[in-house]
Short mmCIF file of C-alpha atoms in Angstrom, two decimals:
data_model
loop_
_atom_site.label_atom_id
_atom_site.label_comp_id
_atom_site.label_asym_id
_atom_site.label_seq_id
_atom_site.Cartn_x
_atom_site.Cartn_y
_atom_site.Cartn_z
CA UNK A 1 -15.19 32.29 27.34
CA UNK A 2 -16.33 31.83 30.61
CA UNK A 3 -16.14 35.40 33.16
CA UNK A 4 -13.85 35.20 36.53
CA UNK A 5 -17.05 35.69 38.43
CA UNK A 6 -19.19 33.71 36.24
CA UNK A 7 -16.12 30.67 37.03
CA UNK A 8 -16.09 31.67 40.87
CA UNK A 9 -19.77 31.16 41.39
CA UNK A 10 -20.14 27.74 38.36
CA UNK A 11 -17.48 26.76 40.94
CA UNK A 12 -19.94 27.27 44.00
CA UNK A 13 -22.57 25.91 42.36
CA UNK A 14 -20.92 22.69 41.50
CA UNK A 15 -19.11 22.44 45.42
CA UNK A 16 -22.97 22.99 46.70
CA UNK A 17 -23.99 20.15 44.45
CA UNK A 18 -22.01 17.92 44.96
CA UNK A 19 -22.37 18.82 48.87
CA UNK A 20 -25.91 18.59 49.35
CA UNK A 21 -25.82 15.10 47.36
CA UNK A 22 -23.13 14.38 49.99
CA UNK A 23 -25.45 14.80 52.79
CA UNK A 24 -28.89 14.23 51.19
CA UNK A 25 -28.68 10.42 53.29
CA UNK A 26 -29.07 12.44 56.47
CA UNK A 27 -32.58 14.43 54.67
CA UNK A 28 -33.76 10.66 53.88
CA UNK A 29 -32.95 9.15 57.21
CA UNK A 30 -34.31 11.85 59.07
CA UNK A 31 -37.76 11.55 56.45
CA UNK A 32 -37.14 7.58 58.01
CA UNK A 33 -37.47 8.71 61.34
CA UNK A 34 -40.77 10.22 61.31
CA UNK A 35 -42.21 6.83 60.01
CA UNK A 36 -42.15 7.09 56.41
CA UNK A 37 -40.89 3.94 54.72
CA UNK A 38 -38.53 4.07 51.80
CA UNK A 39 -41.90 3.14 49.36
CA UNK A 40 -43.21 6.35 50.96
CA UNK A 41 -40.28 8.54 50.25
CA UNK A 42 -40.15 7.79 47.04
CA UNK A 43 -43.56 8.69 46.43
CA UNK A 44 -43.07 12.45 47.71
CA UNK A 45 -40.03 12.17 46.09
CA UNK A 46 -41.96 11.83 42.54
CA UNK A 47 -44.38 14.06 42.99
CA UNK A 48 -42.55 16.95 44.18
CA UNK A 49 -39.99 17.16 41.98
CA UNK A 50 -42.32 17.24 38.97
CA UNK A 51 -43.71 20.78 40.68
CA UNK A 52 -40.30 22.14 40.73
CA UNK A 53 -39.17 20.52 37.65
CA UNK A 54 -42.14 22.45 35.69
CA UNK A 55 -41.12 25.52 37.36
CA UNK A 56 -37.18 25.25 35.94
CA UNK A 57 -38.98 24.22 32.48
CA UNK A 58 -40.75 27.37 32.39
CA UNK A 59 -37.82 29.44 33.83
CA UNK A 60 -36.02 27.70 30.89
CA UNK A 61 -38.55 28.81 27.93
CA UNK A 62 -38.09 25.20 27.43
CA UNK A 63 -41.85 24.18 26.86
CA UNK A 64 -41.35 23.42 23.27
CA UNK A 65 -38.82 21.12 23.95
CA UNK A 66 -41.25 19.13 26.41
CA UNK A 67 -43.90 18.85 23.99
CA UNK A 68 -41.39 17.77 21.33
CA UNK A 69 -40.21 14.89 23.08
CA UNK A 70 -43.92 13.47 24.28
CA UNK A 71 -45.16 13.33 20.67
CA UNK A 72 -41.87 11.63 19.36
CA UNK A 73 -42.70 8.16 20.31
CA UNK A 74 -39.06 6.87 20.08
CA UNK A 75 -37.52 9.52 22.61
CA UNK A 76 -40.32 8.77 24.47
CA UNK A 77 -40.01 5.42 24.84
CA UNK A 78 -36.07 5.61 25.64
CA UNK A 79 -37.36 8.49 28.50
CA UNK A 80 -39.59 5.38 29.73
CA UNK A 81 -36.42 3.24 29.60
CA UNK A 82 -34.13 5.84 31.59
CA UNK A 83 -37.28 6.68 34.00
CA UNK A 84 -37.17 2.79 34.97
CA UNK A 85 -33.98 3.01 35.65
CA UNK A 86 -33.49 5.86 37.73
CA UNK A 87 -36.93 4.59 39.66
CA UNK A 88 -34.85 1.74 40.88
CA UNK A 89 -31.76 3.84 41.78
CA UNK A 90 -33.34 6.16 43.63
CA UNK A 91 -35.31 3.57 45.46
CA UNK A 92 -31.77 1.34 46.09
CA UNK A 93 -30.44 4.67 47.25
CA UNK A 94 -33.19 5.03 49.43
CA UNK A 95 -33.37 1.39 51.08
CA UNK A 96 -29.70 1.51 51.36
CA UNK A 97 -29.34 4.71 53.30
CA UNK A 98 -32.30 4.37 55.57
CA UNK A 99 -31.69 0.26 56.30
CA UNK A 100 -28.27 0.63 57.36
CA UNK A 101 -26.14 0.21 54.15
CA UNK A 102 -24.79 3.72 53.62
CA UNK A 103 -21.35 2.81 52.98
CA UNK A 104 -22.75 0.44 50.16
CA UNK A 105 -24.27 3.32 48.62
CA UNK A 106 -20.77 5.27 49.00
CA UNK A 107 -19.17 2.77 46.88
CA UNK A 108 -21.45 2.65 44.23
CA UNK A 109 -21.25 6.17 43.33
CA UNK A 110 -17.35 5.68 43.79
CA UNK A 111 -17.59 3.34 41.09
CA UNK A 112 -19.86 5.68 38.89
CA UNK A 113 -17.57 7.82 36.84
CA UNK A 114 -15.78 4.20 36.58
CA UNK A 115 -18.32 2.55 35.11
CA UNK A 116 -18.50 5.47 33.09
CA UNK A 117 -15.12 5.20 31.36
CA UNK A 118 -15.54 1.66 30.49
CA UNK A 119 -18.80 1.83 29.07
CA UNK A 120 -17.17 4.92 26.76
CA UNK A 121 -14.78 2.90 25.74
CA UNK A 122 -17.18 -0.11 24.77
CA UNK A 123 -20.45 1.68 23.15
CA UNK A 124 -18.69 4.43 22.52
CA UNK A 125 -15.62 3.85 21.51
CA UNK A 126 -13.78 6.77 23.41
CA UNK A 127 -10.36 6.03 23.79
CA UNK A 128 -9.36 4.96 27.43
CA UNK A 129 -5.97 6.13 28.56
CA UNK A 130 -3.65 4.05 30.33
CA UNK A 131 -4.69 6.13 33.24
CA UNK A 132 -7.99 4.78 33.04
CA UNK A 133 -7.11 1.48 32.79
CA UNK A 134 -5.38 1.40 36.25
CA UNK A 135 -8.50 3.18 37.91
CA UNK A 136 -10.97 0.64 36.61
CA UNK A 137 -8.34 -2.21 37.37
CA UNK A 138 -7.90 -0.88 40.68
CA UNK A 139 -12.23 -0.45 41.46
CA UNK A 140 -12.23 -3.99 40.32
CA UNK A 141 -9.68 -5.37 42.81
CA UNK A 142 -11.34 -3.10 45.53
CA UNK A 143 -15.30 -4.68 44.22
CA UNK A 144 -13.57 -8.13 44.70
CA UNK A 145 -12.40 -7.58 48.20
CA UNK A 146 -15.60 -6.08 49.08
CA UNK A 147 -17.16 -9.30 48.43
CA UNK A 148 -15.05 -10.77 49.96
CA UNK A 149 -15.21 -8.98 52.98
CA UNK A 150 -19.05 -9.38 52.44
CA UNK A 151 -19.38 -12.65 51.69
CA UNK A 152 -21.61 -11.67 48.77
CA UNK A 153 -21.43 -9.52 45.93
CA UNK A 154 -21.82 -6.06 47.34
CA UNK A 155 -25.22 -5.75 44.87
CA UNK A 156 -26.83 -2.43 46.14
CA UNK A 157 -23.38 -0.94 45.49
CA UNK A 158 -23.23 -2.97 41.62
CA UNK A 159 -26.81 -2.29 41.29
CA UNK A 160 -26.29 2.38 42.07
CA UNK A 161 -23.74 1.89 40.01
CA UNK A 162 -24.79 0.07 37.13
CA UNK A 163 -28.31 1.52 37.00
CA UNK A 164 -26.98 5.29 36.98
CA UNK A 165 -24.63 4.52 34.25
CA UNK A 166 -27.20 2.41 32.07
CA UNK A 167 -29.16 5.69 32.75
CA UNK A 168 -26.65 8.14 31.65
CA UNK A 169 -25.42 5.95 28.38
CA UNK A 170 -29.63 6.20 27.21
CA UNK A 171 -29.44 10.39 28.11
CA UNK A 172 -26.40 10.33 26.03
CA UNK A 173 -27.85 9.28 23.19
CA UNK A 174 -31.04 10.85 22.82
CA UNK A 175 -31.43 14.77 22.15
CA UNK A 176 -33.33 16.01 25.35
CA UNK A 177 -31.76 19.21 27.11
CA UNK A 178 -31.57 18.82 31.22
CA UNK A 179 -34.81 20.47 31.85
CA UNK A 180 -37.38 18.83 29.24
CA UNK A 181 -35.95 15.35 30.03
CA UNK A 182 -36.65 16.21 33.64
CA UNK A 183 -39.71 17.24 33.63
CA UNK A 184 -40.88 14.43 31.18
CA UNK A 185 -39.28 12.10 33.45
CA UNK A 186 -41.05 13.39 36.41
CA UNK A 187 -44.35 13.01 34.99
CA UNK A 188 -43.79 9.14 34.45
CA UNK A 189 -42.52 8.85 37.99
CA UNK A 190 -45.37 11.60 39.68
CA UNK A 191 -48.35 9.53 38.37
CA UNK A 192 -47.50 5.95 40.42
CA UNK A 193 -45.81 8.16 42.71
CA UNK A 194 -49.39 10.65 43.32
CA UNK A 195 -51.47 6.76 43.57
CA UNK A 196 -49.27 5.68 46.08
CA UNK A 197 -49.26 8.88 47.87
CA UNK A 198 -53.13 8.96 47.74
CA UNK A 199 -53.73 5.38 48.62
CA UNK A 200 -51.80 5.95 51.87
CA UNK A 201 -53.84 8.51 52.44
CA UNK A 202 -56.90 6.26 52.33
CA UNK A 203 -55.55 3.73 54.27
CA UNK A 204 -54.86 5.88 57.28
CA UNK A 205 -50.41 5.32 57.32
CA UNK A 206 -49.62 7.82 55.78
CA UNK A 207 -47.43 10.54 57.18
CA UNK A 208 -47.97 13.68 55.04
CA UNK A 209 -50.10 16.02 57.41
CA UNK A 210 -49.92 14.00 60.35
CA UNK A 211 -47.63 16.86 61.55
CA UNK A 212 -45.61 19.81 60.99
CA UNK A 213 -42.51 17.89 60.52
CA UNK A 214 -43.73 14.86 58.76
CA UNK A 215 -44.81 17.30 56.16
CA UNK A 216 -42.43 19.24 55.75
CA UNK A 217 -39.61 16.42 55.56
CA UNK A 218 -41.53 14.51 53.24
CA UNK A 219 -42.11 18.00 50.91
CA UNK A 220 -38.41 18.57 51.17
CA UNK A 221 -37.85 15.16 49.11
CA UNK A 222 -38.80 17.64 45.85
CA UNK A 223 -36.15 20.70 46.62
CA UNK A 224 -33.86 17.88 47.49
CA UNK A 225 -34.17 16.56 44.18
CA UNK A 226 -34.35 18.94 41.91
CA UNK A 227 -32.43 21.96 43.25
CA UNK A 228 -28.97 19.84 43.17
CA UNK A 229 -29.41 18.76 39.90
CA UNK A 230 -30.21 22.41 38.23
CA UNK A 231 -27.37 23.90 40.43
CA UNK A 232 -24.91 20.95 38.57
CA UNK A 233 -26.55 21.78 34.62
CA UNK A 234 -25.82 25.01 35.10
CA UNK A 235 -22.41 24.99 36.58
CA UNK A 236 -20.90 22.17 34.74
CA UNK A 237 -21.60 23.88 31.59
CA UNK A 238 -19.32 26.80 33.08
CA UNK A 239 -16.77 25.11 34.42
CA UNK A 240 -13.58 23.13 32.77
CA UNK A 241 -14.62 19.10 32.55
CA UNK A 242 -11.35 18.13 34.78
CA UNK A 243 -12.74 20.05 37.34
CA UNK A 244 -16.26 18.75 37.74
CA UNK A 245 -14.62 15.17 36.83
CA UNK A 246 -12.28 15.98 40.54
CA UNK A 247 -15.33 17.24 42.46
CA UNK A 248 -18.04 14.29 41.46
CA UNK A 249 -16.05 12.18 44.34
CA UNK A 250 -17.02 14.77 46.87
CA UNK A 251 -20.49 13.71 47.23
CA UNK A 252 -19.30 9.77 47.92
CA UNK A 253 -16.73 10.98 50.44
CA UNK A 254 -19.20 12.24 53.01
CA UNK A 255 -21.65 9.46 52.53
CA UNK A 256 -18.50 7.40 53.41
CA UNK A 257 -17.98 9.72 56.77
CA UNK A 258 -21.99 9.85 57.46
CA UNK A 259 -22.07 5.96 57.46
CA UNK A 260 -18.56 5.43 59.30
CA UNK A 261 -20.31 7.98 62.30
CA UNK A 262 -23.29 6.39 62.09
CA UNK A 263 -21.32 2.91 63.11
CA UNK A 264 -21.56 0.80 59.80
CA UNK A 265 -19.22 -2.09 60.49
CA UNK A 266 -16.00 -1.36 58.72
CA UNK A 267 -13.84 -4.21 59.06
CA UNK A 268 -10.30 -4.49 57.94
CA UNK A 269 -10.54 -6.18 54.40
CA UNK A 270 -13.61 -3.93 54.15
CA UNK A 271 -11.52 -1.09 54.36
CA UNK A 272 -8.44 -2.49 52.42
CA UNK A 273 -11.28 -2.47 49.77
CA UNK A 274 -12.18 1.08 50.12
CA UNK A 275 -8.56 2.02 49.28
CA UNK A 276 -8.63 0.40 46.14
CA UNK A 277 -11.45 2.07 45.31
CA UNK A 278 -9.91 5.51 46.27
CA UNK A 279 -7.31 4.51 44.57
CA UNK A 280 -9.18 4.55 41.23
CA UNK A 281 -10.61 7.85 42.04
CA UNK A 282 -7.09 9.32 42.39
CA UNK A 283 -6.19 7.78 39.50
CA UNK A 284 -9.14 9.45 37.81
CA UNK A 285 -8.78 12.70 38.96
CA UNK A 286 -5.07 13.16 38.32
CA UNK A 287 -6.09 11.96 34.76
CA UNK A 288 -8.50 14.23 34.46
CA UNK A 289 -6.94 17.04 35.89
CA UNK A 290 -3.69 16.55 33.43
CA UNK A 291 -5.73 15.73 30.41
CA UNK A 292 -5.06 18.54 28.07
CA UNK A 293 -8.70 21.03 27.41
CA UNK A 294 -8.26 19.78 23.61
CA UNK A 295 -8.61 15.85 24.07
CA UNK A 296 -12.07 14.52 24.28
CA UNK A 297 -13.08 13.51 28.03
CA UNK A 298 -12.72 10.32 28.61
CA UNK A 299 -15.71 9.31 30.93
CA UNK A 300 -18.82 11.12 31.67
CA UNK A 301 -19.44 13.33 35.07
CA UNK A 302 -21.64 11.72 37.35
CA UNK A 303 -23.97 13.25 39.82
CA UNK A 304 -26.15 11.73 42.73
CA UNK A 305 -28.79 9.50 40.58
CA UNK A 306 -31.29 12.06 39.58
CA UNK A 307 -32.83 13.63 36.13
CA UNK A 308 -30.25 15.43 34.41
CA UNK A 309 -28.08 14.94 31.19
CA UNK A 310 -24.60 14.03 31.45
CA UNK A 311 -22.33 17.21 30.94
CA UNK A 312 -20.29 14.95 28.54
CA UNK A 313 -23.44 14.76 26.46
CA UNK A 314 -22.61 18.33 25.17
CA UNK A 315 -19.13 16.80 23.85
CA UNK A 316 -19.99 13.84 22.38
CA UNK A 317 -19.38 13.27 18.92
CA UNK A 318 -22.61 12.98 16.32
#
């Protein structure tokens, strides 16, 4: 049973999460304004977050684990597979945020925990209430408005979502803790990621050491990374599974009010889209909320796209 304090601060944890996913567009932007192309980013990105990720590994006395999964050439291959994936979210996220398309990315990460329930209910075969049912009927009215409003399929919001969910149903099913599967994914993504970093370095364009700030945006990309995810492992296997289900729509809510500041159009239909999709998250979070502590969740909790298991991974059946 979990402590009162030990609750209090899994519930700070999970609010700071949550939070600095929220406003991580604004660390990426700014990394943007110093010169440093999304292609760039994403190379710091990699490579710092496998220093930090070794350094949670260790604090973990998780080594074993690491070493366990690289000689198992199956789990290895399915880390490839989710390391793909997560390469192209993060760089989507990336593109999106720093070329003017931040609400885009706020809707795919609205549609996350979405996505989530139906692909339970699919591969799965968790039982979707009728609760659930209205929320994803409801995200899929609001996606078909917001092509509408568009004129296209909104793909860099299809493409977060999809991608992060695709990622989380291969971390469901293979038996890697949060820290080893980090770290292992890391390493894939810190060798291209150390090339690219390296051939910029050659070429004269890149930014890293230019100056003070450069460098020191483009080494927070690793703390960005990897601090938010170990601060979410940790609390949301503290805290009840309604609760972290309610928060997970915090982070999308001030992308949403970072993009409407920074003047993304927002046109009327646009908007009439947007509250369908809040209307699935309500209809989420009052279903997970009022879901009783003995029924198995219905959808997993989804963070900012980054390398850490699925809190619902720790419930799901064998």
């Amino acid at each position: 049973m979990t402590r009162p304090s030990e609750a209090r601060a899994a519930l700070i944890a999970g609010v700071g999460c949550y939070a600095i996913w929220g406003f991580i567009p604004l660390v990426f932007q700014s990394m943007g304004a110093i010169g440093a192309d999304a292609w760039e980013i994403m190379a710091h990105r990699m490579v710092w977050s496998l220093l930090l990720a070794a350094v949670l590994v260790a604090v973990l006395r998780q080594w074993d684990q690491v070493v366990a999964a690289l000689r198992d050439p199956r789990t290895l291959g399915w880390l490839v597979v989710s390391t793909l994936l997560i390469a192209v979210n993060w760089t989507t996220y990336v593109m999106a945020v720093n070329g003017g398309r931040t609400l885009d990315a706020s809707l795919g990460y609205y549609l996350n925990p979405l996505l989530n329930m139906a692909a339970g209910a699919w591969l799965f075969r968790e039982r979707l209430s009728r609760t659930g049912l209205i929320a994803i009927g409801l995200a899929a009215v609001g996606v078909a408005l917001q092509a509408a409003a568009l004129g296209h399929l909104p793909w860099v919001s299809l493409l977060l979502g999809f991608s992060f969910c695709a990622y989380g149903i291969i971390r469901k099913k293979i038996s890697v803790d949060a820290g080893p599967g980090l770290f292992v994914e890391c390493l894939i993504l810190a060798l291209p990621g150390l090339a690219w970093v390296l051939w910029l370095t050659a070429q004269g364009t890149g930014h890293f050491g230019q100056s003070a700030p450069a460098t020191l945006w483009l080494l927070a990309a690793g703390p960005a990374t990897v601090v938010p995810m170990a601060m979410f492992a940790w609390a949301a296997r503290r805290m009840p599974y309604s609760t972290m289900g309610f928060l997970q729509f915090l982070a999308p809510s001030i992308v949403f009010v970072i993009g409407t500041l920074q003047g993304e159009p927002l046109g009327a239909l646009r908007l009439v889209s947007f509250g369908f999709i809040w209307g699935g998250a309500v209809v989420f979070a009052i279903g997970a909320l009022t879901r009783k502590r003995d029924e198995a969740p219905e959808a997993g909790v989804a963070p900012e796209p980054g390398l850490t298991d699925d809190p619902a991974e720790d419930r799901a059946r064998p």
